[in-house]
Short mmCIF file of C-alpha atoms in Angstrom, two decimals:
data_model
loop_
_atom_site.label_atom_id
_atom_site.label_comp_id
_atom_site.label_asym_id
_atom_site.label_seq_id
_atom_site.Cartn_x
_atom_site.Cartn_y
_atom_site.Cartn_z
CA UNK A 1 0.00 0.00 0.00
CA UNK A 2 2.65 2.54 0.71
CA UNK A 3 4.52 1.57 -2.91
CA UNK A 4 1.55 2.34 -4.83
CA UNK A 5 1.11 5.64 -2.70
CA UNK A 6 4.53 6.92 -3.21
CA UNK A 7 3.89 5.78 -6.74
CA UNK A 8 0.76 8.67 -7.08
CA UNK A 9 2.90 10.95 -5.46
CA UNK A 10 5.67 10.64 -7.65
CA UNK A 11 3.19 11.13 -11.06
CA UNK A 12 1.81 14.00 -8.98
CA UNK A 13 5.18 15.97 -8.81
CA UNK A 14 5.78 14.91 -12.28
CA UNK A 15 2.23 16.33 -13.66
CA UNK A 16 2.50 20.08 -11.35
CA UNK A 17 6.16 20.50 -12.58
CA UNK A 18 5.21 19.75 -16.42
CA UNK A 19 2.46 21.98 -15.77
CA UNK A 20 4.07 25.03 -14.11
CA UNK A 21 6.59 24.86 -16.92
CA UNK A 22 3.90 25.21 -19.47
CA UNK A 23 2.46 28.16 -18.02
CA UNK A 24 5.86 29.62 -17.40
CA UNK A 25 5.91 33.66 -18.23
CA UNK A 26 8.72 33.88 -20.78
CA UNK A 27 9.10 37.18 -20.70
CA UNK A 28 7.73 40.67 -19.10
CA UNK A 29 7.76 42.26 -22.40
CA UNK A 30 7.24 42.36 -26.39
CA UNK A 31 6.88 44.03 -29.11
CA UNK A 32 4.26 43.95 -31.71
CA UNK A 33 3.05 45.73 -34.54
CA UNK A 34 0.19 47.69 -32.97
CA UNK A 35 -1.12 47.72 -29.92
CA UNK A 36 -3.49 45.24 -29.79
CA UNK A 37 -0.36 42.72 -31.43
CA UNK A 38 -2.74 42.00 -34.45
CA UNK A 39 -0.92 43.38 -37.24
CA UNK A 40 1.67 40.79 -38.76
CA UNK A 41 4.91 41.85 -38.33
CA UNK A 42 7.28 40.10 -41.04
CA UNK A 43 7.08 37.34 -43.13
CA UNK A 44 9.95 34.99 -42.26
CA UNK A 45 11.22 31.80 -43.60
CA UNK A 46 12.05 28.49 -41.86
CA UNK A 47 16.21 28.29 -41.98
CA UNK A 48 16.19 24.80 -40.23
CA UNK A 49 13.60 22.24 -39.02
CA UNK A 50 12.13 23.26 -35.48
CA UNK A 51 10.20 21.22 -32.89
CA UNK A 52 9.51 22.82 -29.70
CA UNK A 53 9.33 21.63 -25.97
CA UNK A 54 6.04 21.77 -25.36
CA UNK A 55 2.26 23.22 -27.06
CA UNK A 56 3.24 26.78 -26.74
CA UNK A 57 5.61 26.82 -29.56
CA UNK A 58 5.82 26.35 -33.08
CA UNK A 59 6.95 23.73 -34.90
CA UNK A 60 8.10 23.86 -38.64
CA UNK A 61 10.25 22.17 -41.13
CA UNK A 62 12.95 24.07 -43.15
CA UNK A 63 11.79 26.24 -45.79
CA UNK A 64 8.30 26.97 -44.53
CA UNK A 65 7.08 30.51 -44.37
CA UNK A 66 6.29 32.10 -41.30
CA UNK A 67 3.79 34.85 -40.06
CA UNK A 68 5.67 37.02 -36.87
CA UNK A 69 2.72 38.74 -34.72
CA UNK A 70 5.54 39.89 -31.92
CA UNK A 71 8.56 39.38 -30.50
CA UNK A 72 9.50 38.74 -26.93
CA UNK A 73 11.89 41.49 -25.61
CA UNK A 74 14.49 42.38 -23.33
CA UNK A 75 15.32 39.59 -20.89
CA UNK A 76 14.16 36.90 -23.80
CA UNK A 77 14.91 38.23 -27.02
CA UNK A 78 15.19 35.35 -28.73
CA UNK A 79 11.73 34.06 -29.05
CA UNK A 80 9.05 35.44 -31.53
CA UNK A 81 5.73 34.64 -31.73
CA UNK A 82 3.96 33.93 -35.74
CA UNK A 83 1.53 31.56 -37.57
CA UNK A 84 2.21 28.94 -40.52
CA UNK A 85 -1.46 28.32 -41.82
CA UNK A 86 -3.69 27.38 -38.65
CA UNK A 87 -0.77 26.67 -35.65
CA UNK A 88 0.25 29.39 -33.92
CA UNK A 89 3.25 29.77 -31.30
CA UNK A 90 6.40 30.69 -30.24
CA UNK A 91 10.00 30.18 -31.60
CA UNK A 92 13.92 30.72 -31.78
CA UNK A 93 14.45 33.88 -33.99
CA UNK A 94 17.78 32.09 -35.10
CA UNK A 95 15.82 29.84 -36.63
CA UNK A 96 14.29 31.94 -39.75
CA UNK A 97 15.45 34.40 -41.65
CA UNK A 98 13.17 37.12 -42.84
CA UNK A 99 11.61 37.87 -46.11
CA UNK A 100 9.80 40.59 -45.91
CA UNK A 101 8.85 43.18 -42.94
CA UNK A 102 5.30 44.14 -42.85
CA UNK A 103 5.36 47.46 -40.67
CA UNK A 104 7.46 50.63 -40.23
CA UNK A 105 7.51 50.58 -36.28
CA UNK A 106 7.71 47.87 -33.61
CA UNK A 107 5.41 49.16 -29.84
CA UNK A 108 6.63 47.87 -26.93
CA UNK A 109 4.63 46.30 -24.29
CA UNK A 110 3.72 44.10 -21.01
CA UNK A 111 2.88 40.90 -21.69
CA UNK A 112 0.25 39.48 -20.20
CA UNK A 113 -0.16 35.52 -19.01
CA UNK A 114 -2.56 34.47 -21.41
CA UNK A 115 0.22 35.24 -24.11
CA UNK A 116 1.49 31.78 -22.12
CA UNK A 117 -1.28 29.55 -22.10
CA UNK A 118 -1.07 26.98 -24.50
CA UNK A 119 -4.11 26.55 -27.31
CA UNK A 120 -5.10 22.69 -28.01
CA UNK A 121 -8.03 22.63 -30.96
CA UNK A 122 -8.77 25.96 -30.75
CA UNK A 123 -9.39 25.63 -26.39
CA UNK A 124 -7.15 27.27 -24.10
CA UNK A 125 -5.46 24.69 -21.60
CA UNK A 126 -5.15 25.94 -18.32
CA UNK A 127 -3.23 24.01 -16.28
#
């Protein structure tokens, strides 16, 4: 009896830290196109193939085009945050190269924690 409870306790230390890394803020701040971080950004292209470590991010294959919505800034720089047809998430910069930029002036802003949430068949999972 006390193997199968320190069994459930282990999965339960497993499941809160996978969780509280998936809800992880990666960063106080971005930058967007507009203020409401609707207007695409760039159009970037896929420079390598890409799988990320969890539903919050992107993945992509080299040489597919890319839709950048905003860019995480100044303590996480390298992330930025686009489309490729119906996914939608985050990624290295250093992994594209872009083709064409969309708008004349990047806004700065907080971000807010449902920027972190990841979206599973178009539901938010809180976890």
């Amino acid at each position: 009896m006390s193997r199968i409870l320190d069994q459930r306790i282990l999965l339960l230390v497993i499941s809160f830290s996978a969780s509280v890394q998936s809800t992880k803020v990666l960063s106080k701040w971005k930058k967007c196109g507009d203020l409401e971080c609707e207007k695409a950004m760039s159009r970037v292209q896929a420079t390598t193939d890409y799988l990320g470590p969890d539903c919050r991010y992107l993945n992509f294959k080299t040489g597919e085009e890319i839709i950048v919505y905003s860019k995480l800034s100044r303590e996480n720089e390298n992330l930025w945050t686009g489309s490729k047809g119906k996914d939608f998430g985050y990624f290295p910069r250093d992994a594209v190269k872009v083709e064409e930029v969309l708008i004349g002036e990047e806004v700065e802003m907080l971000t807010k924690e449902t920027d972190f949430l990841c979206l599973n068949e178009d539901k938010y999972n809180f976890e």
